[in-house]
Short mmCIF file of C-alpha atoms in Angstrom, two decimals:
data_model
loop_
_atom_site.label_atom_id
_atom_site.label_comp_id
_atom_site.label_asym_id
_atom_site.label_seq_id
_atom_site.Cartn_x
_atom_site.Cartn_y
_atom_site.Cartn_z
CA MET A 1 116.60 171.29 -43.57
CA ASN A 2 115.59 169.43 -40.48
CA PHE A 3 111.84 169.56 -39.62
CA ALA A 4 111.78 166.49 -37.66
CA SER A 5 110.77 167.73 -34.31
CA ASP A 6 111.62 171.08 -32.54
CA ASN A 7 113.11 168.49 -30.00
CA VAL A 8 116.26 168.72 -32.66
CA THR A 9 117.18 172.16 -32.00
CA GLY A 10 119.55 173.16 -29.22
CA ALA A 11 118.72 175.86 -26.46
CA SER A 12 118.13 179.57 -26.59
CA PRO A 13 121.57 181.41 -26.22
CA ARG A 14 119.13 183.68 -23.31
CA ILE A 15 118.40 180.66 -21.41
CA LEU A 16 122.48 179.34 -21.86
CA ASP A 17 123.51 182.43 -20.50
CA ALA A 18 121.28 182.24 -17.37
CA VAL A 19 122.58 178.74 -16.54
CA VAL A 20 125.71 179.79 -16.76
CA ARG A 21 125.05 182.54 -14.83
CA ALA A 22 123.43 180.38 -11.97
CA ASN A 23 126.30 178.06 -11.95
CA GLY A 24 128.81 180.13 -10.26
CA GLY A 25 129.57 179.77 -6.51
CA ALA A 26 127.49 177.69 -3.73
CA MET A 27 123.54 177.85 -3.20
CA PRO A 28 121.66 175.42 -1.08
CA ALA A 29 120.27 172.01 -3.08
CA TYR A 30 116.89 170.42 -3.78
CA GLY A 31 115.25 173.57 -4.71
CA ALA A 32 116.13 175.82 -1.23
CA ASP A 33 118.16 178.24 -3.50
CA PRO A 34 116.93 181.86 -4.14
CA LEU A 35 116.11 181.01 -7.89
CA SER A 36 113.83 178.08 -6.91
CA ALA A 37 112.07 180.04 -4.28
CA THR A 38 110.83 182.37 -6.69
CA LEU A 39 109.97 180.73 -8.73
CA GLN A 40 106.32 180.03 -7.93
CA ALA A 41 105.84 183.93 -7.73
CA ARG A 42 106.62 184.09 -11.07
CA PHE A 43 103.91 181.44 -12.22
CA ARG A 44 101.23 183.42 -10.32
CA ALA A 45 102.09 186.44 -12.05
CA VAL A 46 102.06 184.87 -15.56
CA PHE A 47 98.88 183.01 -14.76
CA GLU A 48 97.05 185.56 -12.27
CA HIS A 49 96.74 182.55 -9.95
CA PRO A 50 97.60 183.54 -6.28
CA ASP A 51 97.40 180.10 -5.12
CA LEU A 52 98.78 177.70 -7.96
CA ALA A 53 101.82 175.46 -7.05
CA VAL A 54 104.90 174.96 -9.44
CA PHE A 55 106.94 172.09 -9.54
CA PRO A 56 109.81 172.21 -11.70
CA MET A 57 110.81 169.23 -13.66
CA VAL A 58 113.40 167.99 -16.52
CA THR A 59 111.37 166.15 -18.78
CA GLY A 60 107.79 165.89 -20.36
CA THR A 61 107.24 162.31 -19.80
CA ALA A 62 107.95 162.64 -16.03
CA THR A 63 105.87 165.99 -15.97
CA ASN A 64 103.00 164.09 -17.56
CA ALA A 65 103.26 160.91 -15.51
CA ILE A 66 103.63 162.65 -11.97
CA ALA A 67 100.86 165.05 -12.75
CA LEU A 68 98.24 162.34 -13.49
CA ALA A 69 99.49 160.27 -10.70
CA ALA A 70 97.83 162.75 -8.74
CA MET A 71 94.57 162.90 -10.32
CA VAL A 72 94.09 159.05 -11.05
CA PRO A 73 94.32 156.03 -8.74
CA PRO A 74 95.42 152.95 -9.86
CA PHE A 75 92.17 151.56 -10.42
CA GLY A 76 90.92 154.70 -12.40
CA LEU A 77 90.49 155.71 -16.21
CA CYS A 78 92.13 158.87 -17.99
CA LEU A 79 90.44 159.78 -21.05
CA CYS A 80 92.67 161.38 -23.68
CA HIS A 81 92.46 161.46 -27.58
CA GLN A 82 93.15 158.33 -29.50
CA GLU A 83 96.74 159.91 -30.76
CA ALA A 84 97.73 161.75 -27.64
CA HIS A 85 101.65 161.55 -26.82
CA VAL A 86 100.18 160.33 -23.40
CA MET A 87 98.97 157.06 -24.72
CA ASP A 88 101.29 156.47 -27.77
CA ASP A 89 104.73 157.86 -27.09
CA GLU A 90 105.55 157.67 -23.53
CA CYS A 91 106.11 153.65 -23.10
CA GLY A 92 103.82 153.30 -20.39
CA ALA A 93 104.95 155.96 -18.44
CA PRO A 94 101.24 157.45 -17.00
CA GLU A 95 100.30 153.59 -15.99
CA PHE A 96 103.39 153.13 -14.37
CA TYR A 97 103.43 156.21 -12.24
CA THR A 98 99.56 155.95 -11.64
CA HIS A 99 100.42 152.19 -10.41
CA GLY A 100 97.94 150.80 -12.96
CA ALA A 101 95.48 153.19 -14.16
CA LYS A 102 94.62 152.97 -17.60
CA LEU A 103 94.36 155.39 -20.57
CA SER A 104 91.33 155.21 -23.15
CA GLY A 105 91.18 157.31 -26.28
CA LEU A 106 88.49 159.35 -28.19
CA PRO A 107 88.22 160.51 -31.81
CA GLY A 108 88.60 163.73 -32.98
CA THR A 109 89.96 165.33 -36.22
CA GLY A 110 93.80 166.98 -36.08
CA GLY A 111 94.24 165.36 -32.29
CA LYS A 112 91.37 167.49 -30.90
CA ILE A 113 88.76 165.45 -29.02
CA ASP A 114 85.22 165.66 -30.34
CA PRO A 115 82.92 167.38 -27.54
CA ASP A 116 80.18 165.04 -28.78
CA ALA A 117 82.34 161.81 -28.38
CA LEU A 118 83.56 162.85 -24.94
CA ASP A 119 79.86 163.12 -23.83
CA ALA A 120 78.94 159.97 -25.35
CA ARG A 121 81.74 158.22 -23.51
CA LEU A 122 80.92 159.81 -20.17
CA ALA A 123 77.40 158.74 -20.49
CA ALA A 124 78.15 155.28 -21.40
CA MET A 125 80.57 154.72 -18.95
CA PRO A 126 79.51 151.65 -16.50
CA ARG A 127 78.97 152.19 -12.56
CA HIS A 128 79.89 148.64 -11.69
CA VAL A 129 82.75 147.75 -9.45
CA LYS A 130 84.21 145.77 -12.29
CA GLN A 131 84.53 148.43 -14.68
CA MET A 132 87.45 151.19 -14.14
CA PRO A 133 85.89 154.66 -13.28
CA ALA A 134 87.04 157.70 -15.26
CA ARG A 135 88.78 159.98 -13.06
CA ALA A 136 90.92 162.29 -15.46
CA LEU A 137 90.40 163.88 -18.78
CA THR A 138 93.80 165.08 -20.43
CA LEU A 139 94.03 167.23 -23.51
CA SER A 140 97.21 168.11 -25.67
CA GLN A 141 98.04 171.78 -26.32
CA ALA A 142 98.52 172.03 -28.96
CA THR A 143 97.57 169.01 -29.86
CA GLU A 144 99.24 166.10 -31.67
CA GLY A 145 97.84 167.50 -34.91
CA GLY A 146 99.28 170.88 -34.38
CA LEU A 147 95.59 172.34 -33.89
CA VAL A 148 94.81 174.38 -30.68
CA TYR A 149 91.80 174.29 -28.33
CA ARG A 150 90.22 177.99 -27.98
CA PRO A 151 89.48 178.97 -24.46
CA ASP A 152 85.97 177.79 -25.28
CA GLU A 153 86.52 175.07 -26.10
CA VAL A 154 88.48 173.94 -23.25
CA ALA A 155 85.94 175.05 -21.32
CA ARG A 156 83.30 172.92 -23.08
CA LEU A 157 85.39 169.61 -22.36
CA ALA A 158 86.32 170.79 -19.06
CA GLU A 159 82.86 171.33 -17.86
CA SER A 160 81.75 167.91 -19.16
CA ALA A 161 84.46 166.17 -17.49
CA HIS A 162 83.81 168.08 -13.98
CA ARG A 163 80.07 167.39 -14.39
CA HIS A 164 81.02 163.59 -14.19
CA GLY A 165 83.73 163.62 -11.62
CA LEU A 166 86.75 163.96 -13.51
CA SER A 167 89.83 166.17 -13.16
CA VAL A 168 91.46 168.11 -16.31
CA HIS A 169 95.02 167.92 -16.94
CA MET A 170 96.43 169.76 -20.31
CA ASP A 171 99.88 168.40 -21.62
CA GLY A 172 101.31 171.36 -22.44
CA ALA A 173 104.51 170.49 -24.55
CA ARG A 174 103.71 173.15 -27.08
CA PHE A 175 102.00 175.37 -24.74
CA ALA A 176 103.71 178.40 -25.48
CA ASN A 177 103.05 177.45 -29.17
CA ALA A 178 99.10 177.63 -28.43
CA VAL A 179 98.97 180.66 -26.46
CA ALA A 180 100.67 182.92 -29.15
CA ALA A 181 98.66 181.53 -31.91
CA LEU A 182 95.27 182.26 -29.77
CA GLY A 183 96.64 185.81 -28.32
CA CYS A 184 94.84 185.27 -25.13
CA THR A 185 96.35 184.92 -21.77
CA PRO A 186 97.56 182.00 -20.03
CA ALA A 187 95.06 182.17 -17.66
CA GLU A 188 91.89 182.12 -20.35
CA VAL A 189 93.04 178.91 -21.60
CA THR A 190 94.00 177.19 -18.43
CA TRP A 191 92.23 177.34 -14.87
CA ARG A 192 89.71 180.05 -16.07
CA ALA A 193 88.47 177.52 -18.65
CA GLY A 194 88.17 174.42 -16.27
CA VAL A 195 92.21 173.37 -16.22
CA ASP A 196 93.22 171.83 -12.86
CA ILE A 197 96.86 171.10 -13.75
CA LEU A 198 99.19 172.32 -16.49
CA SER A 199 102.04 170.21 -18.03
CA PHE A 200 104.16 173.33 -18.95
CA GLY A 201 106.65 172.54 -21.44
CA ALA A 202 109.76 174.98 -22.31
CA SER A 203 112.33 172.08 -23.70
CA LYS A 204 110.63 171.96 -27.23
CA ASN A 205 110.82 175.89 -27.13
CA GLY A 206 114.30 176.89 -26.17
CA ALA A 207 115.13 175.58 -23.10
CA LEU A 208 117.78 173.12 -22.23
CA ALA A 209 115.77 170.64 -20.34
CA ALA A 210 113.02 172.32 -18.39
CA GLU A 211 109.47 171.45 -17.82
CA ALA A 212 106.87 172.48 -14.78
CA ILE A 213 103.65 170.95 -12.97
CA VAL A 214 101.51 173.87 -12.79
CA VAL A 215 98.81 172.83 -10.22
CA PHE A 216 95.62 175.24 -10.17
CA ARG A 217 93.97 172.93 -7.27
CA PRO A 218 95.62 173.16 -3.71
CA ASP A 219 94.35 169.71 -3.34
CA LEU A 220 96.05 168.14 -6.09
CA ALA A 221 99.48 169.92 -5.35
CA GLU A 222 99.47 168.02 -2.01
CA THR A 223 101.21 164.69 -2.96
CA ILE A 224 103.17 165.95 -5.85
CA GLU A 225 106.13 167.21 -4.08
CA TYR A 226 106.40 163.50 -2.59
CA ARG A 227 105.54 162.03 -5.80
CA ARG A 228 108.14 164.09 -7.61
CA LYS A 229 111.30 163.04 -5.23
CA ARG A 230 109.72 159.35 -4.84
CA ALA A 231 110.40 159.06 -8.74
CA GLY A 232 113.79 160.60 -8.68
CA HIS A 233 113.08 163.72 -10.33
CA LEU A 234 113.94 166.38 -7.62
CA LEU A 235 116.88 167.71 -8.80
CA SER A 236 119.99 168.23 -6.43
CA LYS A 237 120.94 171.49 -8.34
CA SER A 238 117.51 172.64 -8.52
CA ARG A 239 118.79 176.25 -9.55
CA LEU A 240 120.02 175.26 -13.13
CA LEU A 241 116.18 174.20 -13.76
CA ALA A 242 114.90 177.04 -12.02
CA ALA A 243 117.28 179.32 -14.16
CA GLN A 244 116.13 178.13 -17.24
CA LEU A 245 112.52 178.88 -16.28
CA HIS A 246 113.23 182.46 -15.12
CA ALA A 247 114.82 183.23 -18.55
CA TYR A 248 112.12 181.22 -20.59
CA LEU A 249 109.70 183.66 -18.96
CA ASP A 250 111.89 187.05 -18.57
CA GLU A 251 110.54 189.57 -21.00
CA ASP A 252 107.92 187.08 -22.48
CA HIS A 253 110.84 185.21 -24.15
CA TRP A 254 109.06 182.11 -24.30
CA LEU A 255 106.02 183.89 -26.17
CA ALA A 256 108.37 185.37 -28.58
CA ASN A 257 110.19 182.00 -29.84
CA ALA A 258 106.61 180.60 -29.91
CA ALA A 259 105.31 183.29 -32.22
CA HIS A 260 108.41 182.78 -34.34
CA ALA A 261 108.36 178.92 -34.62
CA ASN A 262 104.43 179.57 -35.56
CA ARG A 263 105.51 182.04 -38.48
CA MET A 264 107.93 179.79 -39.86
CA ALA A 265 105.01 177.13 -40.08
CA ALA A 266 102.74 179.52 -41.53
CA ARG A 267 105.44 179.95 -43.93
CA LEU A 268 106.19 176.62 -44.92
CA ALA A 269 102.56 175.76 -45.23
CA ARG A 270 101.66 178.61 -47.89
CA GLY A 271 104.88 177.51 -49.82
CA LEU A 272 103.50 173.68 -49.84
CA ALA A 273 99.62 174.81 -50.50
CA GLU A 274 101.23 176.01 -54.11
CA ILE A 275 102.85 173.23 -55.14
CA PRO A 276 100.77 170.75 -57.55
CA GLY A 277 99.93 167.65 -56.00
CA VAL A 278 100.22 168.75 -52.23
CA ARG A 279 97.11 169.77 -49.81
CA LEU A 280 97.09 170.50 -46.16
CA ALA A 281 95.25 168.02 -44.13
CA TRP A 282 93.97 170.68 -41.76
CA SER A 283 94.49 174.51 -41.15
CA VAL A 284 98.08 175.18 -39.68
CA GLU A 285 97.48 177.11 -36.23
CA ALA A 286 100.88 176.50 -34.47
CA ASN A 287 104.33 175.00 -35.42
CA GLU A 288 102.98 172.14 -37.22
CA VAL A 289 102.40 171.38 -40.87
CA PHE A 290 100.65 168.57 -41.75
CA PRO A 291 100.65 167.81 -46.01
CA ILE A 292 99.52 165.21 -48.03
CA LEU A 293 102.49 164.55 -50.40
CA PRO A 294 102.66 162.81 -53.45
CA ALA A 295 104.70 159.87 -53.03
CA ARG A 296 107.48 161.00 -55.78
CA LEU A 297 107.87 164.54 -54.27
CA GLU A 298 108.51 162.88 -50.82
CA ARG A 299 111.36 160.53 -52.13
CA GLY A 300 112.72 163.62 -53.96
CA LEU A 301 112.80 165.48 -50.40
CA ARG A 302 114.36 163.01 -48.70
CA ALA A 303 116.63 162.41 -51.08
CA GLY A 304 117.64 166.22 -51.19
CA GLY A 305 118.79 166.23 -47.55
CA ALA A 306 115.30 167.16 -45.87
CA ALA A 307 114.32 165.42 -42.50
CA PHE A 308 110.27 165.17 -41.49
CA HIS A 309 108.20 162.30 -40.21
CA HIS A 310 105.58 160.25 -41.87
CA TRP A 311 102.27 160.70 -39.69
CA ASP A 312 99.57 158.29 -38.71
CA SER A 313 96.32 159.20 -40.96
CA SER A 314 93.51 158.12 -38.38
CA SER A 315 92.58 161.38 -37.42
CA LEU A 316 91.93 162.99 -40.79
CA PRO A 317 88.78 164.87 -41.54
CA PRO A 318 86.00 162.93 -42.73
CA GLY A 319 86.14 162.45 -46.36
CA GLU A 320 90.07 163.11 -46.81
CA ALA A 321 92.12 159.91 -47.16
CA VAL A 322 96.21 159.49 -48.48
CA GLY A 323 95.89 157.76 -51.70
CA ALA A 324 98.11 154.79 -52.88
CA GLU A 325 100.86 156.80 -54.48
CA GLU A 326 100.79 159.34 -51.25
CA SER A 327 102.35 160.14 -48.19
CA PHE A 328 101.16 162.01 -44.93
CA ALA A 329 103.93 164.20 -43.51
CA ARG A 330 104.58 165.89 -40.55
CA LEU A 331 106.81 168.79 -40.34
CA ILE A 332 107.64 170.93 -37.43
CA THR A 333 109.11 174.56 -37.07
CA ALA A 334 111.21 175.68 -34.10
CA PHE A 335 112.30 178.88 -32.36
CA SER A 336 115.46 178.93 -34.17
CA THR A 337 114.30 177.81 -37.34
CA THR A 338 115.25 180.42 -40.38
CA GLU A 339 113.13 181.83 -43.05
CA ALA A 340 116.27 180.57 -45.38
CA GLU A 341 115.87 176.92 -43.98
CA VAL A 342 111.98 177.10 -45.05
CA ASP A 343 112.93 178.55 -48.09
CA ALA A 344 115.30 175.98 -49.16
CA PHE A 345 112.73 173.14 -48.38
CA LEU A 346 110.53 174.74 -50.57
CA ASP A 347 112.86 175.01 -53.12
CA LEU A 348 113.81 171.54 -53.58
CA ALA A 349 110.03 170.86 -53.42
CA ARG A 350 109.37 172.70 -56.55
CA ARG A 351 112.28 171.18 -58.26
CA CYS A 352 111.06 167.73 -57.22
CA ALA A 353 107.47 168.53 -58.14
#
C-alpha cells in the first residue's frame, strides 16, 4: 500500500521490452541513431506542430532547469506557484543552470496560480535596473496539488505573461495525467494556449528514465542543444532513451497509463470521502489525492503499513484549515496501482476509523 509517489513504481513492461529490443547490435552514438532521428517526427505528429524541436532527457530536474535557462537570463526572474516543484524540490537547479536567475512564487489554491495574482504582480513589477525583470512564467501541469489547468486557463495566464514580455514554460512531469483528465489534445493545452516550452514527463508514468524538452518556438530551441551537452545530459547511448519515448507514445500507451492512474485516484478519493472525519481538500482531477485526516486515523494507517506523505497546507482553499488533531496528506496512484491495493488501503482506513 505505497501511495507515497508515482516515482516508487518500476517501469512499464512495454517500455522495458522496447529498451531490450533497442539494445542489440551497434548504432551511432549521441543521438545519431535511427530511433533518435525519428523521434522529432513522432512528437510533431502528437502535438500537431510542424516545427517543434524535441530534446530527450533523463531527469525532470535537468529538463526543467535547461528549459528555463533558455528563457531566463542570469539577471532575470521566473514566476511560478509558491509551491512549485521547480522552486521547492529541485535544490536550486533552475538558478544554477540559469547562472543566477531567481524564482518568485505566486499564490493559488491547490497549486494553481491565481490569474488575478499574476496580473497584479506583473503590473507592480519595477522597471528599474536595480530589480530583476520577469522573463518567464512556469506552470505545473498537473499542479503540486493534483489539479489541472484547462486550455482556457492556460491561455488566460499565457496571454498575461506574453503581454508583459514573458515566455511561458510548462512543467509537465504529470502532463499525461492532465491530458487524460481533460480529454483534450496535447496541442490544445500547450502551444495553442500559449505555451512556449514543455517539459514532457514520462518517468512517473511508466518510463524507466525518460523526459523531453519540447520547444514550440524555434528561437528558444537554438541554444538548448548546446546547453544539454554542456550540462552533461546528452547520452552517448541515446537510442535507449529514444526507445523509451517511442514505446511511451506507441498506441497512446502514455494516455492509457495515465487514465488508469487517474481512475485509481478517483476510486481512492471516493472511498476516503465516505469515512467519518475525512474530508478532501479539493476535487481529485488527476492521480493525486489530498485528504485531511484525523490524526488517530493517520497513525493507524501508518501502523498498518500504508505509505504516503504529509503535505504543506499553505494552498488550501479559503476558509479551510488543518485542525490540531488532524493531518494533511498526499496520496498518489500510478499506472501500476491495482484496485486491490486501493481497496486494501480503504479497508484499513475503515478499521482504523
